[in-house]
mmCIF file of C-alpha atoms in Angstrom:
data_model
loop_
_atom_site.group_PDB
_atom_site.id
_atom_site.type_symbol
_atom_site.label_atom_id
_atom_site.label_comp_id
_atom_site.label_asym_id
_atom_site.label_seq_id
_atom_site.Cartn_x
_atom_site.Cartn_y
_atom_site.Cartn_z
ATOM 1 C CA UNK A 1 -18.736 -13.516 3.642
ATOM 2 C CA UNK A 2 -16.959 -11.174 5.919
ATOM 3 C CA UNK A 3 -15.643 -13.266 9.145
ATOM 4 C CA UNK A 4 -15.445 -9.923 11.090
ATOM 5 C CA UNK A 5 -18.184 -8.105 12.869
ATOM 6 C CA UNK A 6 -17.504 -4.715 13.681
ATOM 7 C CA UNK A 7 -20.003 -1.812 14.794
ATOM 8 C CA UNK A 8 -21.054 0.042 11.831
ATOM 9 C CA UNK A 9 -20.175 3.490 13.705
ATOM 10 C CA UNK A 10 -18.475 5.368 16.474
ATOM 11 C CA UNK A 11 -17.811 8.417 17.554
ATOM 12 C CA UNK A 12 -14.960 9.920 20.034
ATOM 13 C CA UNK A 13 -13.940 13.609 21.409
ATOM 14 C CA UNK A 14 -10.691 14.498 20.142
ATOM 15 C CA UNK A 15 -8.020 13.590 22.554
ATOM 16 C CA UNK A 16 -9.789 11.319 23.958
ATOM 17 C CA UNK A 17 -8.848 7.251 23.792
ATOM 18 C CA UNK A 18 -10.914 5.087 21.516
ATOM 19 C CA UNK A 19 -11.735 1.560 21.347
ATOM 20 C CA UNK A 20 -12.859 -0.112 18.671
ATOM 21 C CA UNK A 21 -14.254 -3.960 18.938
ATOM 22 C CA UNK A 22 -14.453 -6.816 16.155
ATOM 23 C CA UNK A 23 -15.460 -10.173 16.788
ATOM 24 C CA UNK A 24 -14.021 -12.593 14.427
ATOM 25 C CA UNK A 25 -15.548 -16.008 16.694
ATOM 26 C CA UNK A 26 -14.712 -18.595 13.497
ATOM 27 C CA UNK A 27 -11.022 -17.737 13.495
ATOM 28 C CA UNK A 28 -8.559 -20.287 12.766
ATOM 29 C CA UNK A 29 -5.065 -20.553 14.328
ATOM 30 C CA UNK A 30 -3.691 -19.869 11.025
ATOM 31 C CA UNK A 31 -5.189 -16.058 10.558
ATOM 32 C CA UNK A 32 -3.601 -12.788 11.874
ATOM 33 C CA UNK A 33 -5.750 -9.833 12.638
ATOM 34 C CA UNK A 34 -4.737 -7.180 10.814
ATOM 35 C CA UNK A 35 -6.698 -3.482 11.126
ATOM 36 C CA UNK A 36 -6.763 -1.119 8.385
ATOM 37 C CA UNK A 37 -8.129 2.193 7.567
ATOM 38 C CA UNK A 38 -9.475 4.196 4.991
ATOM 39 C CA UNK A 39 -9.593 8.012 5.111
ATOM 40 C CA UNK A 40 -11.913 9.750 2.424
ATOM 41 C CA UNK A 41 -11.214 9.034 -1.166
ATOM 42 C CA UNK A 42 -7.844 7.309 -0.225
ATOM 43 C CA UNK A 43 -6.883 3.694 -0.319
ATOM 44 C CA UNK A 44 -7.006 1.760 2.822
ATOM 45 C CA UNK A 45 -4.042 2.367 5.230
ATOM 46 C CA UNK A 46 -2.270 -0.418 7.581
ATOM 47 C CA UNK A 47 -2.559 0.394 10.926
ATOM 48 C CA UNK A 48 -1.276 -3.242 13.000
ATOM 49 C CA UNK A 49 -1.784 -6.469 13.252
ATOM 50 C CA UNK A 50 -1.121 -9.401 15.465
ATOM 51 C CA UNK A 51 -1.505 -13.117 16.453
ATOM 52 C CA UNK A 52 -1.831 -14.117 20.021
ATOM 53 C CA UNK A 53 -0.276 -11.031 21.606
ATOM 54 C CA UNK A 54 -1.279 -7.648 22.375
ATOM 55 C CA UNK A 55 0.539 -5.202 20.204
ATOM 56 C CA UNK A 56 1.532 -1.885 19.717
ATOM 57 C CA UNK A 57 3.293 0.529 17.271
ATOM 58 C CA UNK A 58 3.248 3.971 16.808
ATOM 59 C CA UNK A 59 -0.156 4.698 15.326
ATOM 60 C CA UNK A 60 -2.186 2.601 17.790
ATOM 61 C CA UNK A 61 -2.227 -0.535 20.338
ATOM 62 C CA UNK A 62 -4.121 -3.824 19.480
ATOM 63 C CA UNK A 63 -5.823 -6.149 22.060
ATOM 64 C CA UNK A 64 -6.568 -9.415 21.787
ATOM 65 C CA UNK A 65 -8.659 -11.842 23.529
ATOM 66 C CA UNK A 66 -7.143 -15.095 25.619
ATOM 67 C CA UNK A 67 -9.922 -17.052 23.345
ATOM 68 C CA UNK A 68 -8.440 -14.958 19.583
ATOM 69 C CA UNK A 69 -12.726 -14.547 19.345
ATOM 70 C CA UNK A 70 -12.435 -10.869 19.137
ATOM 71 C CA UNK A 71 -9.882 -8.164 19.610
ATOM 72 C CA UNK A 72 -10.104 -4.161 19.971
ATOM 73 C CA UNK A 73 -8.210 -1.377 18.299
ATOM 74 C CA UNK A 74 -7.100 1.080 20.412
ATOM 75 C CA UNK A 75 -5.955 4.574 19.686
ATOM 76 C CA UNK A 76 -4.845 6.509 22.210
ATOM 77 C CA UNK A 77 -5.496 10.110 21.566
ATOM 78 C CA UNK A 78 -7.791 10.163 19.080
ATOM 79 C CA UNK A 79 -7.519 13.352 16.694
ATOM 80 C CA UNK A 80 -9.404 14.616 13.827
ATOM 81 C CA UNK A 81 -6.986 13.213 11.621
ATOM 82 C CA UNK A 82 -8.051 9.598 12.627
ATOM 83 C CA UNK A 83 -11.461 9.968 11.541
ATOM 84 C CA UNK A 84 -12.046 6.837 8.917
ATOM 85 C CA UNK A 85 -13.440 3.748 8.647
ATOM 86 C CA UNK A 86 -11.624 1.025 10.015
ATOM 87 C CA UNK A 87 -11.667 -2.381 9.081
ATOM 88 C CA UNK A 88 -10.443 -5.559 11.012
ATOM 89 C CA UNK A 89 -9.067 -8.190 8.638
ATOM 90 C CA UNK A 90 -8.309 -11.681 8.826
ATOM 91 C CA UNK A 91 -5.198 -12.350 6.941
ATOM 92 C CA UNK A 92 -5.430 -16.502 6.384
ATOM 93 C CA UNK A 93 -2.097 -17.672 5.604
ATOM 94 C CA UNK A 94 -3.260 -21.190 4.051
ATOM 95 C CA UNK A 95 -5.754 -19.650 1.550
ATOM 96 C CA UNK A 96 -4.910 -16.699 -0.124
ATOM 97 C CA UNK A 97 -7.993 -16.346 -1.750
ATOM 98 C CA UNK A 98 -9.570 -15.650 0.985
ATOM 99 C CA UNK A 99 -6.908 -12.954 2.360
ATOM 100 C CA UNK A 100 -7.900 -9.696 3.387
ATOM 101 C CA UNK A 101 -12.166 -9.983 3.308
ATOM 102 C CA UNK A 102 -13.214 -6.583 3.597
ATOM 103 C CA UNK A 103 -16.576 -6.371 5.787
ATOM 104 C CA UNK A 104 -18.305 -2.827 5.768
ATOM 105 C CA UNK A 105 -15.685 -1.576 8.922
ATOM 106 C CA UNK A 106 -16.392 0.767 11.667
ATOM 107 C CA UNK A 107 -16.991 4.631 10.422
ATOM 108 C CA UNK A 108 -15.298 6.738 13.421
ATOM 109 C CA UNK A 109 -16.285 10.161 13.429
ATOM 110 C CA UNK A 110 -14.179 12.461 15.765
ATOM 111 C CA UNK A 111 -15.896 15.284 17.369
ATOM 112 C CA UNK A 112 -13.540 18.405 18.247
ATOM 113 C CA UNK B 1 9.888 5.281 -3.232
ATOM 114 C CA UNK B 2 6.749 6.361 -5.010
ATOM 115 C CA UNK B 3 5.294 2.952 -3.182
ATOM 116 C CA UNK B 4 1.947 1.662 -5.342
ATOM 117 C CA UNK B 5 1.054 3.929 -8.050
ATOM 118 C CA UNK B 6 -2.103 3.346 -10.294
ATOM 119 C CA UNK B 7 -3.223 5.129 -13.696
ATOM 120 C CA UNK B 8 -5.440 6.467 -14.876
ATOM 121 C CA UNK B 9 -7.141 7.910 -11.708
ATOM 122 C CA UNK B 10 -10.443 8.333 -13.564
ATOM 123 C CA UNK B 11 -12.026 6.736 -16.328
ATOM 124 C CA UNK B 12 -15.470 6.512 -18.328
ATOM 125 C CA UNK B 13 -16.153 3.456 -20.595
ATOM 126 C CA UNK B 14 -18.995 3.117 -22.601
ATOM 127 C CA UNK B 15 -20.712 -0.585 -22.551
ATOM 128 C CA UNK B 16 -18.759 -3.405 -24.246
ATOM 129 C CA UNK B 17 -15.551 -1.281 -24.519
ATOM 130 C CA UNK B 18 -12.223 -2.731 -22.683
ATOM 131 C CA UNK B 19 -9.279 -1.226 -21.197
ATOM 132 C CA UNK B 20 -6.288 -2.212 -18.771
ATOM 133 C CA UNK B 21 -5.559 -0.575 -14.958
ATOM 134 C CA UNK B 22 -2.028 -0.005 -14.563
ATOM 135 C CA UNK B 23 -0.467 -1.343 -11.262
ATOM 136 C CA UNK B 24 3.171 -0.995 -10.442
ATOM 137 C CA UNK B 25 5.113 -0.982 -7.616
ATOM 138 C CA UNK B 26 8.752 -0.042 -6.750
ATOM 139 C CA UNK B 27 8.805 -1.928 -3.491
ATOM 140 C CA UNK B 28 10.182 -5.135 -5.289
ATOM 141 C CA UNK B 29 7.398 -6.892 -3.998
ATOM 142 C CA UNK B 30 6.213 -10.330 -4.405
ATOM 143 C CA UNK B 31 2.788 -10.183 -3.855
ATOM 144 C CA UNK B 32 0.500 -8.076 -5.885
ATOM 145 C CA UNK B 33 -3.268 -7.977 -5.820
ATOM 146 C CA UNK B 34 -6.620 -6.309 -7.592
ATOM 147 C CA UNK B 35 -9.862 -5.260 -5.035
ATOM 148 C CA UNK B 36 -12.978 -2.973 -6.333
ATOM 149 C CA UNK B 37 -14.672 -0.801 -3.660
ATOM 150 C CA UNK B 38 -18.612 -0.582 -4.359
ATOM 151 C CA UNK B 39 -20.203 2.978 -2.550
ATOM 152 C CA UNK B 40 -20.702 2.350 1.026
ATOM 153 C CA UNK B 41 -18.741 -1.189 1.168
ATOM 154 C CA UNK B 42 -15.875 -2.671 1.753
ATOM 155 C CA UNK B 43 -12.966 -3.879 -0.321
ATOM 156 C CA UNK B 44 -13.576 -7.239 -2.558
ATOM 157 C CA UNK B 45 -10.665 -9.492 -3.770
ATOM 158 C CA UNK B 46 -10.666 -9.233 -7.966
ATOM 159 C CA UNK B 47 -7.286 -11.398 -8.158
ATOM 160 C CA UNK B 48 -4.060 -11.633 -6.680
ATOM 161 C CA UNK B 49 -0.059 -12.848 -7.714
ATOM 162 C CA UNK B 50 2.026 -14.179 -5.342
ATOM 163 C CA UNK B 51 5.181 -13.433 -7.598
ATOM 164 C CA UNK B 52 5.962 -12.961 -11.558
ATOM 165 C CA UNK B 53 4.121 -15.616 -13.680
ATOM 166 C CA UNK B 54 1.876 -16.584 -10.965
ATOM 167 C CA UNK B 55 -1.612 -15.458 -10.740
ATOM 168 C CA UNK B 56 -5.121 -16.843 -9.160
ATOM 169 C CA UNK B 57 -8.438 -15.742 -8.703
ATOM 170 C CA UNK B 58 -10.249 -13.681 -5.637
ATOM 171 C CA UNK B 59 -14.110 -13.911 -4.649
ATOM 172 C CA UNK B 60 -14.853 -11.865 -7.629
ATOM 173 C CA UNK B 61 -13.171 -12.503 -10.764
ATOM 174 C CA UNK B 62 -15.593 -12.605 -13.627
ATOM 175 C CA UNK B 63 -14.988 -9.961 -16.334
ATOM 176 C CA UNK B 64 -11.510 -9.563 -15.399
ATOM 177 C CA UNK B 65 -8.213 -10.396 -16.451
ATOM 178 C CA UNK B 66 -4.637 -10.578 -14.962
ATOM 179 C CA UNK B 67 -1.472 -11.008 -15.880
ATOM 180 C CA UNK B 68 2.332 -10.477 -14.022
ATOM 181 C CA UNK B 69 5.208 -10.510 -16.223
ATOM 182 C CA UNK B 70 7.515 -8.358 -14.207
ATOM 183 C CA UNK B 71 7.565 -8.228 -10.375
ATOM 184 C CA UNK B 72 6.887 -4.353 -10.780
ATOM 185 C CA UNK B 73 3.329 -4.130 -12.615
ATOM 186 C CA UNK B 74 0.501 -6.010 -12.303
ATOM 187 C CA UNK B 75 -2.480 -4.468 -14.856
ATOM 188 C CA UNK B 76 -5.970 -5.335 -14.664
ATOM 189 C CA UNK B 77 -7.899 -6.301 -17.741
ATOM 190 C CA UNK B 78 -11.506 -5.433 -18.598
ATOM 191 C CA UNK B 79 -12.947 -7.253 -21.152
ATOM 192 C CA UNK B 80 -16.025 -5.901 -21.917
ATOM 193 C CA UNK B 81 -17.157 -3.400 -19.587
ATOM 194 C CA UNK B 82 -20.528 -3.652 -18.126
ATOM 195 C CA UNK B 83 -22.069 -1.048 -15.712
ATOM 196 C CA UNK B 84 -22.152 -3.199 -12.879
ATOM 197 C CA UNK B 85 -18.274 -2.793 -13.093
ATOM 198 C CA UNK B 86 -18.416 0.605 -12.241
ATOM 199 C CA UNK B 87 -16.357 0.786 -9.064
ATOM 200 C CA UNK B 88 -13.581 1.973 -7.026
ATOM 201 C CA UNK B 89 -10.712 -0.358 -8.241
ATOM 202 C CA UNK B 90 -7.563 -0.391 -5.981
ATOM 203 C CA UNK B 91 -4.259 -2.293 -6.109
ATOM 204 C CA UNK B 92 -2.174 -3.718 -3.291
ATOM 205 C CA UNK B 93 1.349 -5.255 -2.569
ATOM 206 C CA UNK B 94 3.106 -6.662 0.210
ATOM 207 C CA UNK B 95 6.419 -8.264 0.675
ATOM 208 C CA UNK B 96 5.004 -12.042 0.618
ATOM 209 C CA UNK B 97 1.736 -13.516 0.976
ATOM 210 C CA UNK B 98 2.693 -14.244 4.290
ATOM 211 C CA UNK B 99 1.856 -11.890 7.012
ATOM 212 C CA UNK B 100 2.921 -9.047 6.090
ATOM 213 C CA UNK B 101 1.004 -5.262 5.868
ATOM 214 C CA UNK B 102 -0.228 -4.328 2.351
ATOM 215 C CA UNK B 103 0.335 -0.915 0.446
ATOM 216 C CA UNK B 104 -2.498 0.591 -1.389
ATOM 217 C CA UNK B 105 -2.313 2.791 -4.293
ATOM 218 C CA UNK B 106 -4.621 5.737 -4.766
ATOM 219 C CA UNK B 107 -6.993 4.045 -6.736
ATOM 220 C CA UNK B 108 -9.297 4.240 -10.184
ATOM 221 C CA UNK B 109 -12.733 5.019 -10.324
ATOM 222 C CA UNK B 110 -13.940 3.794 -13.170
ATOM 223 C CA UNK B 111 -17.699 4.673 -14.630
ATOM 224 C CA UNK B 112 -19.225 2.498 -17.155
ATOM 225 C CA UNK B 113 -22.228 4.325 -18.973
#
């Protein structure tokens, strides 16, 4: 079973920000929250991760919640380029069996 | 660095018939690991290695094989194909199985008539 719940789709303008949610309310202290994404017919992308703290890199900024129960991917500008689906991944570092459960992900459709 | 690179990129296999996915990497890498990508889902964990020698299963192994001899390739066995195989199948590295981001290859679909 997935242990992320994400909307099943978004949409955004172009240039616009964009913020997508997953709850992940059974995480352990053990698991990082990593966020991938897959453009068509390609293999899934990383786009950032983190623990406790917010994060950001060049591709997008991650927020997460005092609690860990959910956290939010945030592009910035959004483009037409971004348009995927993204998945938010729990990356357990005691089982790695159970690494990187794929749930269905967000489908974000950008609108120019 | 050609980072993960996967062959073939399509293949056909009648019922019953086997065949191997190719996996390498160039990263030097330690961990390696199989998913399969159903239409309209996400990714599911076939196996993984967490270095040469060293191999375990994901949530869905049955029907596959692995093996890791080198820390560069990684191939997927099928041992007798079955339609319900037929699938995206995509391979992944990262530097450790600790927290660190993953590198896809291109992937294989794979049909199985």
């Amino acid at each position: 079973d997935a242990k992320t719940t994400q909307p099943n789709s978004m949409e955004s303008n172009e240039e616009e920000p964009v913020h997508l949610p997953c709850n992940h309310s059974t995480i352990s202290g053990t698991d990082y929250i990593h966020w991938y994404r897959q453009l068509p017919s390609q293999g899934p992308e990383y786009v950032i991760h983190g623990l406790t703290s917010n994060v950001n890199n060049r591709m997008a900024s991650l927020a997460i919640a005092e609690d860990r129960k959910s956290s939010t991917l945030i592009l910035h500008r959004a483009t037409l380029r971004d348009a995927a689906v993204y998945y938010c991944i729990l990356r357990a570092l005691d089982n790695y069996g159970q690494n990187f459960v794929f749930g269905p992900g967000t489908r974000l459709s950008v609108l120019p | 660095n050609a980072g993960v690179t996967q062959t073939p990129k399509f293949q056909v296999l009648k019922t019953g018939q086997s065949m191997t996915l190719q996996c390498a990497q160039d990263m030097n890498h330690e961990y390696m690991s199989w998913y399969r990508q159903d239409p309209g889902m996400g990714l599911r964990l076939i196996h993984y290695s967490v270095g040469a020698g060293i191999t375990d299963q994901g949530e869905v192994p049955n029907g596959y094989n692995v093996s890791r001899s080198t820390t560069e390739d990684f191939p997927l066995r099928l041992l007798s194909a079955a339609p319900s195989q037929t699938s995206v199948y995509f391979c992944a590295s990262s530097y450790s199985a600790g927290d660190y981001e993953q590198y896809f290859g291109p992937g294989t679909r794979l049909t199985v008539t």
